[in-house]
mmCIF file of C-alpha atoms and ligand atoms in Angstrom:
data_model
loop_
_atom_site.group_PDB
_atom_site.id
_atom_site.type_symbol
_atom_site.label_atom_id
_atom_site.label_comp_id
_atom_site.label_asym_id
_atom_site.label_seq_id
_atom_site.Cartn_x
_atom_site.Cartn_y
_atom_site.Cartn_z
ATOM 1 C CA UNK A 463 -18.117 -8.696 -6.937
ATOM 2 C CA UNK A 464 -14.628 -9.266 -9.129
ATOM 3 C CA UNK A 465 -12.415 -7.161 -6.857
ATOM 4 C CA UNK A 466 -7.614 -6.678 -7.205
ATOM 5 C CA UNK A 467 -6.164 -4.889 -5.184
ATOM 6 C CA UNK A 468 -3.887 -3.921 -7.251
ATOM 7 C CA UNK A 469 -0.360 -2.112 -6.090
ATOM 8 C CA UNK A 470 2.704 0.601 -7.400
ATOM 9 C CA UNK A 471 5.718 0.048 -6.107
ATOM 10 C CA UNK A 472 7.085 2.894 -6.736
ATOM 11 C CA UNK A 473 4.201 4.962 -4.281
ATOM 12 C CA UNK A 474 3.573 2.328 -2.145
ATOM 13 C CA UNK A 475 -0.150 2.677 -3.018
ATOM 14 C CA UNK A 476 -2.739 0.643 -3.998
ATOM 15 C CA UNK A 477 -5.258 0.762 -6.661
ATOM 16 C CA UNK A 478 -8.284 -1.470 -6.396
ATOM 17 C CA UNK A 479 -10.020 -2.639 -8.839
ATOM 18 C CA UNK A 480 -14.237 -3.626 -8.152
ATOM 19 C CA UNK A 481 -16.232 -5.209 -11.366
ATOM 20 C CA UNK A 482 -20.096 -6.299 -10.700
ATOM 21 C CA UNK A 483 -20.444 -9.727 -12.199
ATOM 22 C CA UNK A 484 -23.323 -9.496 -13.550
ATOM 23 C CA UNK A 485 -23.156 -6.437 -15.948
ATOM 24 C CA UNK A 486 -18.963 -6.169 -15.958
ATOM 25 C CA UNK A 487 -19.616 -2.498 -15.096
ATOM 26 C CA UNK A 488 -16.212 -1.350 -12.864
ATOM 27 C CA UNK A 489 -14.647 0.705 -11.239
ATOM 28 C CA UNK A 490 -11.152 1.726 -9.935
ATOM 29 C CA UNK A 491 -9.880 3.711 -7.087
ATOM 30 C CA UNK A 492 -6.425 5.495 -7.146
ATOM 31 C CA UNK A 493 -5.730 4.387 -10.531
ATOM 32 C CA UNK A 494 -2.081 5.931 -10.708
ATOM 33 C CA UNK A 495 -0.440 7.481 -13.892
ATOM 34 C CA UNK A 496 2.749 4.414 -14.609
ATOM 35 C CA UNK A 497 0.184 1.876 -14.111
ATOM 36 C CA UNK A 498 -3.102 3.315 -16.553
ATOM 37 C CA UNK A 499 -1.647 0.040 -19.056
ATOM 38 C CA UNK A 500 -1.331 -1.892 -16.528
ATOM 39 C CA UNK A 501 -4.718 -1.139 -14.774
ATOM 40 C CA UNK A 502 -5.837 -1.367 -18.491
ATOM 41 C CA UNK A 503 -5.302 -4.322 -20.057
ATOM 42 C CA UNK A 504 -6.315 -6.408 -17.030
ATOM 43 C CA UNK A 505 -9.967 -4.913 -17.141
ATOM 44 C CA UNK A 506 -9.415 -5.805 -21.261
ATOM 45 C CA UNK A 507 -8.566 -9.313 -20.023
ATOM 46 C CA UNK A 508 -11.342 -9.389 -17.134
ATOM 47 C CA UNK A 509 -14.267 -8.332 -20.031
ATOM 48 C CA UNK A 510 -14.951 -5.437 -17.668
ATOM 49 C CA UNK A 511 -16.301 -1.989 -18.566
ATOM 50 C CA UNK A 512 -14.694 1.090 -17.051
ATOM 51 C CA UNK A 513 -17.515 3.390 -15.652
ATOM 52 C CA UNK A 514 -15.367 5.514 -13.226
ATOM 53 C CA UNK A 515 -12.520 6.369 -11.892
ATOM 54 C CA UNK A 516 -12.684 7.206 -8.240
ATOM 55 C CA UNK A 517 -10.024 9.313 -6.386
ATOM 56 C CA UNK A 518 -10.162 8.632 -2.310
ATOM 57 C CA UNK A 519 -7.944 12.550 -2.065
ATOM 58 C CA UNK A 520 -5.250 14.765 -3.604
ATOM 59 C CA UNK A 521 -2.179 12.837 -4.092
ATOM 60 C CA UNK A 522 1.048 14.544 -2.666
ATOM 61 C CA UNK A 523 3.134 11.449 -3.576
ATOM 62 C CA UNK A 524 1.919 10.303 -7.720
ATOM 63 C CA UNK A 525 0.191 11.799 -10.040
ATOM 64 C CA UNK A 526 -3.205 9.910 -10.673
ATOM 65 C CA UNK A 527 -4.059 7.693 -13.829
ATOM 66 C CA UNK A 528 -7.690 9.415 -13.833
ATOM 67 C CA UNK A 529 -7.302 11.336 -16.831
ATOM 68 C CA UNK A 530 -5.316 8.816 -18.954
ATOM 69 C CA UNK A 531 -8.021 5.984 -18.418
ATOM 70 C CA UNK A 532 -10.715 8.794 -19.225
ATOM 71 C CA UNK A 533 -8.859 8.876 -22.763
ATOM 72 C CA UNK A 534 -8.965 4.448 -23.464
ATOM 73 C CA UNK A 535 -12.169 3.809 -21.871
ATOM 74 C CA UNK A 536 -14.194 7.125 -21.328
ATOM 75 C CA UNK A 537 -14.807 6.184 -17.770
ATOM 76 C CA UNK A 538 -15.996 9.615 -15.772
ATOM 77 C CA UNK A 539 -13.975 10.725 -13.171
ATOM 78 C CA UNK A 540 -15.197 11.337 -9.472
ATOM 79 C CA UNK A 541 -14.260 12.775 -6.511
ATOM 80 C CA UNK A 542 -14.458 14.997 -3.322
ATOM 81 C CA UNK A 543 -16.118 18.269 -3.814
ATOM 82 C CA UNK A 544 -13.628 19.551 -1.118
ATOM 83 C CA UNK A 545 -10.011 18.386 -2.712
ATOM 84 C CA UNK A 546 -10.331 21.650 -5.037
ATOM 85 C CA UNK A 547 -9.408 19.688 -8.267
ATOM 86 C CA UNK A 548 -10.701 20.980 -11.348
ATOM 87 C CA UNK A 549 -10.998 18.332 -14.778
ATOM 88 C CA UNK A 550 -13.570 16.110 -13.035
ATOM 89 C CA UNK A 551 -16.804 14.738 -14.440
ATOM 90 C CA UNK A 552 -18.547 14.169 -10.963
ATOM 91 C CA UNK A 553 -18.135 16.345 -7.409
ATOM 92 C CA UNK A 554 -18.657 13.702 -4.480
ATOM 93 C CA UNK A 555 -20.027 15.132 -1.015
ATOM 94 C CA UNK A 556 -20.590 13.276 1.766
ATOM 95 C CA UNK A 557 -23.448 10.351 1.350
ATOM 96 C CA UNK A 558 -22.976 10.069 -2.395
ATOM 97 C CA UNK A 559 -22.983 7.027 -3.831
ATOM 98 C CA UNK A 560 -21.265 5.497 -7.177
ATOM 99 C CA UNK A 561 -22.546 3.031 -8.973
ATOM 100 C CA UNK A 562 -21.276 0.904 -11.064
ATOM 101 C CA UNK A 563 -23.743 -2.100 -12.542
ATOM 102 C CA UNK A 564 -25.379 -3.526 -9.501
ATOM 103 C CA UNK A 565 -23.413 -2.506 -6.766
ATOM 104 C CA UNK A 566 -22.852 0.636 -5.333
ATOM 105 C CA UNK A 567 -20.320 1.990 -3.259
ATOM 106 C CA UNK A 568 -20.799 4.904 -0.262
ATOM 107 C CA UNK A 569 -18.406 8.230 -0.452
ATOM 108 C CA UNK A 570 -17.741 9.415 3.000
ATOM 109 C CA UNK A 571 -16.301 12.335 3.854
ATOM 110 C CA UNK A 572 -13.207 10.994 5.926
ATOM 111 C CA UNK A 573 -10.982 15.058 6.045
ATOM 112 C CA UNK A 574 -7.395 15.598 8.013
ATOM 113 C CA UNK A 575 -4.463 13.801 5.820
ATOM 114 C CA UNK A 576 -6.619 16.439 3.554
ATOM 115 C CA UNK A 577 -9.350 18.640 2.837
ATOM 116 C CA UNK A 578 -10.975 16.507 0.811
ATOM 117 C CA UNK A 579 -10.495 13.158 1.841
ATOM 118 C CA UNK A 580 -13.353 10.260 0.860
ATOM 119 C CA UNK A 581 -13.183 6.310 2.336
ATOM 120 C CA UNK A 582 -15.598 5.140 -0.215
ATOM 121 C CA UNK A 583 -18.025 2.103 1.687
ATOM 122 C CA UNK A 584 -19.243 -0.825 -0.883
ATOM 123 C CA UNK A 585 -22.924 -1.515 -0.521
ATOM 124 C CA UNK A 586 -22.836 -4.402 1.914
ATOM 125 C CA UNK A 587 -20.574 -3.000 4.291
ATOM 126 C CA UNK A 588 -17.948 -5.213 4.162
ATOM 127 C CA UNK A 589 -15.144 -3.224 2.543
ATOM 128 C CA UNK A 590 -14.040 0.104 2.795
ATOM 129 C CA UNK A 591 -11.946 2.171 0.885
ATOM 130 C CA UNK A 592 -9.573 4.350 3.256
ATOM 131 C CA UNK A 593 -6.920 6.228 1.072
ATOM 132 C CA UNK A 594 -4.813 7.899 3.330
ATOM 133 C CA UNK A 595 -7.338 8.522 6.675
ATOM 134 C CA UNK A 596 -6.624 5.334 8.360
ATOM 135 C CA UNK A 597 -3.903 3.152 7.266
ATOM 136 C CA UNK A 598 -2.715 -0.122 8.839
ATOM 137 C CA UNK A 599 -2.286 0.965 12.247
ATOM 138 C CA UNK A 600 -1.309 3.891 10.982
ATOM 139 C CA UNK A 601 -2.986 6.762 8.678
ATOM 140 C CA UNK A 602 -2.112 9.135 6.558
ATOM 141 C CA UNK A 603 0.401 12.332 7.764
ATOM 142 C CA UNK A 604 -1.189 16.053 8.117
ATOM 143 C CA UNK A 605 1.350 18.533 7.702
ATOM 144 C CA UNK A 606 0.619 19.303 4.631
ATOM 145 C CA UNK A 607 -2.790 19.720 1.908
ATOM 146 C CA UNK A 608 -5.103 21.282 5.071
ATOM 147 C CA UNK A 609 -3.910 18.711 7.356
ATOM 148 C CA UNK A 610 -5.656 18.679 10.869
ATOM 149 C CA UNK A 611 -5.047 16.079 12.886
ATOM 150 C CA UNK A 612 -8.519 16.998 15.652
ATOM 151 C CA UNK A 613 -10.668 16.366 11.635
ATOM 152 C CA UNK A 614 -8.900 13.639 10.867
ATOM 153 C CA UNK A 615 -9.707 11.925 14.629
ATOM 154 C CA UNK A 616 -12.721 12.617 14.134
ATOM 155 C CA UNK A 617 -12.754 11.327 10.578
ATOM 156 C CA UNK A 618 -12.169 8.028 11.485
ATOM 157 C CA UNK A 619 -14.093 7.438 14.901
ATOM 158 C CA UNK A 620 -17.121 8.463 13.158
ATOM 159 C CA UNK A 621 -17.100 7.371 9.659
ATOM 160 C CA UNK A 622 -14.457 4.891 9.830
ATOM 161 C CA UNK A 623 -15.148 2.783 13.174
ATOM 162 C CA UNK A 624 -19.011 3.341 13.107
ATOM 163 C CA UNK A 625 -18.881 0.784 10.098
ATOM 164 C CA UNK A 626 -18.834 -3.107 11.375
ATOM 165 C CA UNK A 627 -16.431 -4.294 13.061
ATOM 166 C CA UNK A 628 -15.821 -7.394 10.364
ATOM 167 C CA UNK A 629 -15.315 -4.302 7.820
ATOM 168 C CA UNK A 630 -12.412 -5.156 6.073
ATOM 169 C CA UNK A 631 -10.279 -2.118 5.447
ATOM 170 C CA UNK A 632 -8.630 -1.597 2.432
ATOM 171 C CA UNK A 633 -5.283 1.409 2.541
ATOM 172 C CA UNK A 634 -4.304 3.791 -0.276
ATOM 173 C CA UNK A 635 -0.761 3.004 0.677
ATOM 174 C CA UNK A 636 1.631 0.086 3.333
ATOM 175 C CA UNK A 637 4.878 0.673 3.318
ATOM 176 C CA UNK A 638 5.252 -2.471 5.659
ATOM 177 C CA UNK A 639 3.665 -4.860 3.075
ATOM 178 C CA UNK A 640 0.356 -5.417 4.424
ATOM 179 C CA UNK A 641 -2.653 -5.986 2.032
ATOM 180 C CA UNK A 642 -5.754 -5.176 4.799
ATOM 181 C CA UNK A 643 -7.178 -4.530 8.276
ATOM 182 C CA UNK A 644 -10.174 -4.576 10.038
ATOM 183 C CA UNK A 645 -12.022 -2.597 11.460
ATOM 184 C CA UNK A 646 -12.580 -3.958 15.025
ATOM 185 C CA UNK A 647 -8.869 -4.521 14.491
ATOM 186 C CA UNK A 648 -8.008 -1.321 14.208
ATOM 187 C CA UNK A 649 -10.064 0.095 17.474
ATOM 188 C CA UNK A 650 -7.660 -1.995 19.010
ATOM 189 C CA UNK A 651 -4.272 -2.252 17.772
ATOM 190 C CA UNK A 652 -3.419 1.144 15.533
ATOM 191 C CA UNK A 653 -1.385 2.486 17.792
ATOM 192 C CA UNK A 654 -2.624 6.462 17.297
ATOM 193 C CA UNK A 655 -5.998 6.014 16.830
ATOM 194 C CA UNK A 656 -7.317 2.896 18.613
ATOM 195 C CA UNK A 657 -10.873 3.113 20.758
ATOM 196 C CA UNK A 658 -8.068 4.093 24.114
ATOM 197 C CA UNK A 659 -6.143 6.662 22.665
ATOM 198 C CA UNK A 660 -7.960 10.649 23.561
ATOM 199 C CA UNK A 661 -8.382 13.243 20.881
ATOM 200 C CA UNK A 662 -5.602 15.013 22.483
ATOM 201 C CA UNK A 663 -3.200 11.369 22.391
ATOM 202 C CA UNK A 664 -3.563 11.903 19.154
ATOM 203 C CA UNK A 665 -2.666 15.387 18.173
ATOM 204 C CA UNK A 666 0.582 14.781 19.869
ATOM 205 C CA UNK A 667 1.794 11.844 18.412
ATOM 206 C CA UNK A 668 1.036 13.885 14.477
ATOM 207 C CA UNK A 669 2.844 16.744 15.545
ATOM 208 C CA UNK A 670 5.834 15.155 16.173
ATOM 209 C CA UNK A 671 6.144 12.616 13.508
ATOM 210 C CA UNK A 672 9.148 14.434 11.471
ATOM 211 C CA UNK A 673 8.065 13.394 8.238
ATOM 212 C CA UNK A 674 10.259 14.505 5.094
ATOM 213 C CA UNK A 675 6.994 15.714 2.300
ATOM 214 C CA UNK A 676 6.952 13.425 -0.185
ATOM 215 C CA UNK A 677 9.904 13.579 -3.138
ATOM 216 C CA UNK A 678 7.291 13.996 -6.288
ATOM 217 C CA UNK A 679 5.172 16.646 -4.340
ATOM 218 C CA UNK A 680 5.710 19.531 -6.568
ATOM 219 C CA UNK A 681 4.453 17.152 -9.338
ATOM 220 C CA UNK A 682 2.242 15.573 -8.388
ATOM 221 C CA UNK A 683 -0.376 17.897 -6.591
ATOM 222 C CA UNK A 684 -0.538 19.598 -9.620
ATOM 223 C CA UNK A 685 -0.887 17.231 -11.542
ATOM 224 C CA UNK A 686 -3.738 15.741 -9.821
ATOM 225 C CA UNK A 687 -5.742 19.415 -8.934
ATOM 226 C CA UNK A 688 -6.030 18.439 -13.333
ATOM 227 C CA UNK A 689 -6.538 14.746 -12.246
ATOM 228 C CA UNK A 690 -3.684 13.983 -13.884
ATOM 229 C CA UNK A 691 -4.596 16.040 -17.455
ATOM 230 C CA UNK A 692 -1.059 16.067 -19.085
ATOM 231 C CA UNK A 693 0.723 19.319 -20.653
ATOM 232 C CA UNK A 694 1.472 17.083 -23.600
ATOM 233 C CA UNK A 695 -0.255 14.840 -25.294
ATOM 234 C CA UNK A 696 0.814 10.876 -24.322
ATOM 235 C CA UNK A 697 -0.418 9.957 -26.941
ATOM 236 C CA UNK A 698 2.963 7.781 -27.054
ATOM 237 C CA UNK A 699 1.375 4.066 -28.283
ATOM 238 C CA UNK A 700 3.425 2.022 -30.850
ATOM 239 C CA UNK A 701 1.997 2.306 -34.358
ATOM 240 C CA UNK A 702 3.483 0.226 -36.301
ATOM 241 C CA UNK A 703 0.832 -2.820 -36.212
ATOM 242 C CA UNK A 704 -2.639 -3.375 -33.922
ATOM 243 C CA UNK A 705 -0.914 -4.926 -30.960
ATOM 244 C CA UNK A 706 -2.120 -5.431 -27.730
ATOM 245 C CA UNK A 707 -0.594 -4.628 -24.658
ATOM 246 C CA UNK A 708 -0.966 -7.958 -22.035
ATOM 247 C CA UNK A 709 -0.983 -7.659 -18.115
ATOM 248 C CA UNK A 710 2.034 -9.705 -17.791
ATOM 249 C CA UNK A 711 4.409 -6.227 -19.874
ATOM 250 C CA UNK A 712 4.160 -7.748 -23.195
ATOM 251 C CA UNK A 713 3.573 -5.644 -26.583
ATOM 252 C CA UNK A 714 1.997 -9.028 -28.627
ATOM 253 C CA UNK A 715 1.237 -9.076 -32.478
ATOM 254 C CA UNK A 716 -1.485 -11.207 -33.759
ATOM 255 C CA UNK A 717 -0.887 -14.006 -36.537
ATOM 256 C CA UNK A 718 -3.176 -12.467 -39.045
ATOM 257 C CA UNK A 719 -1.171 -9.297 -38.811
ATOM 258 C CA UNK A 720 2.109 -10.778 -39.067
ATOM 259 C CA UNK A 721 1.059 -13.024 -42.768
ATOM 260 C CA UNK A 722 -0.209 -9.911 -44.417
ATOM 261 C CA UNK A 723 3.118 -7.932 -43.403
ATOM 262 C CA UNK A 724 5.790 -10.588 -43.511
ATOM 263 C CA UNK A 725 7.432 -7.832 -45.133
ATOM 264 C CA UNK A 726 7.556 -5.432 -43.078
ATOM 265 C CA UNK A 727 9.017 -6.261 -40.316
ATOM 266 C CA UNK A 728 12.559 -8.018 -38.988
ATOM 267 C CA UNK A 729 11.795 -11.809 -37.992
ATOM 268 C CA UNK A 730 14.274 -12.972 -34.890
ATOM 269 C CA UNK A 731 12.961 -16.816 -34.234
ATOM 270 C CA UNK A 732 14.495 -17.609 -30.987
ATOM 271 C CA UNK A 733 14.379 -21.189 -30.864
ATOM 272 C CA UNK A 734 17.217 -24.093 -30.600
ATOM 273 C CA UNK A 735 18.203 -24.662 -34.361
ATOM 274 C CA UNK A 736 17.224 -28.072 -34.263
ATOM 275 C CA UNK A 737 13.324 -25.828 -33.618
ATOM 276 C CA UNK A 738 14.207 -24.589 -36.001
ATOM 277 C CA UNK A 739 14.843 -26.846 -38.809
ATOM 278 C CA UNK A 740 12.351 -29.016 -37.063
ATOM 279 C CA UNK A 741 8.423 -30.123 -37.773
ATOM 280 C CA UNK A 742 7.697 -27.037 -37.116
ATOM 281 C CA UNK A 743 9.429 -25.795 -39.036
ATOM 282 C CA UNK A 744 9.949 -21.423 -39.986
ATOM 283 C CA UNK A 745 8.261 -18.586 -40.877
ATOM 284 C CA UNK A 746 9.275 -17.570 -44.276
ATOM 285 C CA UNK A 747 12.269 -15.000 -44.064
ATOM 286 C CA UNK A 748 12.574 -15.653 -40.281
ATOM 287 C CA UNK A 749 16.292 -15.001 -39.478
ATOM 288 C CA UNK A 750 17.538 -17.855 -36.263
ATOM 289 C CA UNK A 751 18.736 -16.054 -33.044
ATOM 290 C CA UNK A 752 18.472 -18.402 -30.720
ATOM 291 C CA UNK A 753 17.402 -16.657 -27.145
ATOM 292 C CA UNK A 754 20.630 -17.689 -25.071
ATOM 293 C CA UNK A 755 22.748 -15.737 -27.920
ATOM 294 C CA UNK A 756 19.988 -12.759 -28.086
ATOM 295 C CA UNK A 757 21.548 -10.013 -25.958
ATOM 296 C CA UNK A 758 25.145 -10.644 -27.950
ATOM 297 C CA UNK A 759 23.930 -11.035 -31.371
ATOM 298 C CA UNK A 760 21.309 -7.872 -31.289
ATOM 299 C CA UNK A 761 23.828 -5.608 -32.469
ATOM 300 C CA UNK A 762 23.230 -7.187 -35.807
ATOM 301 C CA UNK A 763 19.438 -6.646 -35.940
ATOM 302 C CA UNK A 764 18.328 -4.040 -38.182
ATOM 303 C CA UNK A 765 16.616 -0.521 -35.712
ATOM 304 C CA UNK A 766 14.895 -0.126 -38.713
ATOM 305 C CA UNK A 767 12.106 -2.142 -39.382
ATOM 306 C CA UNK A 768 10.051 -3.457 -36.370
ATOM 307 C CA UNK A 769 11.005 -6.346 -34.337
ATOM 308 C CA UNK A 770 8.630 -9.550 -34.057
ATOM 309 C CA UNK A 771 9.788 -12.467 -32.476
ATOM 310 C CA UNK A 772 8.790 -15.792 -32.430
ATOM 311 C CA UNK A 773 9.371 -19.251 -30.822
ATOM 312 C CA UNK A 774 7.296 -22.446 -30.227
ATOM 313 C CA UNK A 775 4.338 -21.161 -27.892
ATOM 314 C CA UNK A 776 5.611 -17.504 -27.678
ATOM 315 C CA UNK A 777 6.812 -17.487 -24.139
ATOM 316 C CA UNK A 778 10.848 -18.129 -24.621
ATOM 317 C CA UNK A 779 9.652 -14.739 -27.765
ATOM 318 C CA UNK A 780 8.105 -12.969 -24.743
ATOM 319 C CA UNK A 781 11.561 -13.016 -22.603
ATOM 320 C CA UNK A 782 12.624 -11.360 -26.115
ATOM 321 C CA UNK A 783 10.770 -8.596 -26.941
ATOM 322 C CA UNK A 784 12.814 -7.264 -23.377
ATOM 323 C CA UNK A 785 15.672 -8.286 -23.799
ATOM 324 C CA UNK A 786 15.358 -6.111 -26.854
ATOM 325 C CA UNK A 787 13.524 -3.481 -25.442
ATOM 326 C CA UNK A 788 16.774 -3.136 -23.214
ATOM 327 C CA UNK A 789 18.372 -3.196 -25.862
ATOM 328 C CA UNK A 790 17.488 -0.190 -27.306
ATOM 329 C CA UNK A 791 14.961 -1.813 -29.908
ATOM 330 C CA UNK A 792 11.348 0.476 -29.568
ATOM 331 C CA UNK A 793 9.686 -1.306 -32.324
ATOM 332 C CA UNK A 794 9.232 -4.721 -30.548
ATOM 333 C CA UNK A 795 6.480 -7.611 -30.147
ATOM 334 C CA UNK A 796 5.673 -10.809 -29.498
ATOM 335 C CA UNK A 797 4.187 -13.177 -31.946
ATOM 336 C CA UNK A 798 1.561 -13.938 -30.091
ATOM 337 C CA UNK A 799 0.683 -17.770 -29.567
ATOM 338 C CA UNK A 800 4.087 -18.575 -31.573
ATOM 339 C CA UNK A 801 4.650 -21.160 -34.398
ATOM 340 C CA UNK A 802 2.047 -23.532 -32.762
ATOM 341 C CA UNK A 803 -1.170 -21.279 -33.535
ATOM 342 C CA UNK A 804 0.706 -19.752 -36.112
ATOM 343 C CA UNK A 805 0.429 -23.809 -37.815
ATOM 344 C CA UNK A 806 -2.623 -23.393 -36.408
ATOM 345 C CA UNK A 807 -4.157 -21.153 -37.983
ATOM 346 C CA UNK A 808 -2.152 -22.110 -41.023
ATOM 347 C CA UNK A 809 -0.012 -20.134 -42.003
ATOM 348 C CA UNK A 810 2.714 -20.642 -44.816
ATOM 349 C CA UNK A 811 5.920 -22.465 -43.099
ATOM 350 C CA UNK A 812 9.614 -23.002 -44.496
ATOM 351 C CA UNK A 813 10.713 -26.820 -43.686
ATOM 352 C CA UNK A 814 8.552 -29.058 -41.669
ATOM 353 C CA UNK A 815 6.611 -31.576 -41.267
ATOM 354 C CA UNK A 816 2.337 -31.541 -41.312
HETATM 355 N N1 GSH B 2017 9.056 8.475 1.276
HETATM 356 C C1 GSH B 2017 7.947 8.960 0.811
HETATM 357 C C2 GSH B 2017 6.736 9.372 1.715
HETATM 358 C C3 GSH B 2017 5.007 9.338 1.311
HETATM 359 C C4 GSH B 2017 4.188 10.256 2.688
HETATM 360 O O1 GSH B 2017 4.982 11.242 3.032
HETATM 361 N N2 GSH B 2017 2.757 9.392 2.489
HETATM 362 C C5 GSH B 2017 1.676 9.983 2.530
HETATM 363 C C6 GSH B 2017 0.792 9.573 2.522
HETATM 364 S S1 GSH B 2017 0.315 10.753 1.052
HETATM 365 C C7 GSH B 2017 1.823 8.944 4.479
HETATM 366 O O2 GSH B 2017 0.947 10.377 4.780
HETATM 367 N N3 GSH B 2017 2.890 8.660 4.396
HETATM 368 C C8 GSH B 2017 2.597 7.908 6.515
HETATM 369 C C9 GSH B 2017 3.768 7.649 6.936
HETATM 370 O O3 GSH B 2017 4.864 7.847 5.769
HETATM 371 O O4 GSH B 2017 3.635 7.195 7.895
HETATM 372 C C10 GSH B 2017 7.495 9.314 -0.561
HETATM 373 O O5 GSH B 2017 8.568 9.858 -0.353
HETATM 374 O O6 GSH B 2017 6.853 9.665 -1.524
HETATM 375 FE FE1 FE2 B 2018 -1.849 10.786 0.243
#
């Protein structure tokens, strides 16, 4: 199976990408709004077809990327019936299956952190995605969104600890840098929920957590109750060229588009002078501004026409797009593959040798 664990630093949220290699059908568990572009780039680069986004619950600390991904890929949104969100394509109940290609997840109701929490268990029970019902050596708080410690205790014991001990558990968050655990490990070492602990001990523990409410709660909960659909359209992607966004976070333009639009853009070549005037030559009309001088020289670049950054292979110019972005340029892209690809595709050069 294709599997990626992705992290959002702002909210310490894990997003999981699961794909069936035979059919390339995939799903995402708990995508984050601000990371939708990152997730989309990865899905495209891996050649996957996003069929579903699943939520483990209505989150209080970040907004879901479900709606943005649906807009981009036509993926369907699934979450628990009990969570009370509107705008989903499918409402799940305990025992429901969600298929992606030849693989599937079973939804198990694990309320207690919120009333609509689901744990998703992979078909062969080798992996389960617990959301905030069970965290690594911890669990989700129970002091808002219909949280209830007794309910959570029973959910974990009946629905998660009944899985095989070897089953790897992937949480909705981790605040310390841990990534995964197992049923056997948590039964032994979870300080709140280990097998030796009684329900009343757990209730006592949870009643005295004393945590401040999540910073984003007032924004996140109403947005998630609409599956992350924003008030205003978010079609804010740059449209001055058919750009692609790479998983590395760079907007790129292809050589054939640049060749047809040489006059519409400013080409900034960030190589060194001896390379600019060397055997690879340079693109007609390109201006030399070596990477090391770019920050101080950025003021001499106009802000009206889009900027395309170029170097030998596309690596230094990728860096240049980030520097220019920080300097306030909003129409900037990297020439994909740099001069090497430009020349390999036999587009015109000034100078250089054949
Ligand atoms: N400081 C974080 C708190 C996040 C938080 O409360 N997370 C919930 C999950 S949505 C939780 O149960 N956390 C358990 C814990 O922090 O032990 C924020 O402001 O976002
Ligand atoms: Fe949560």
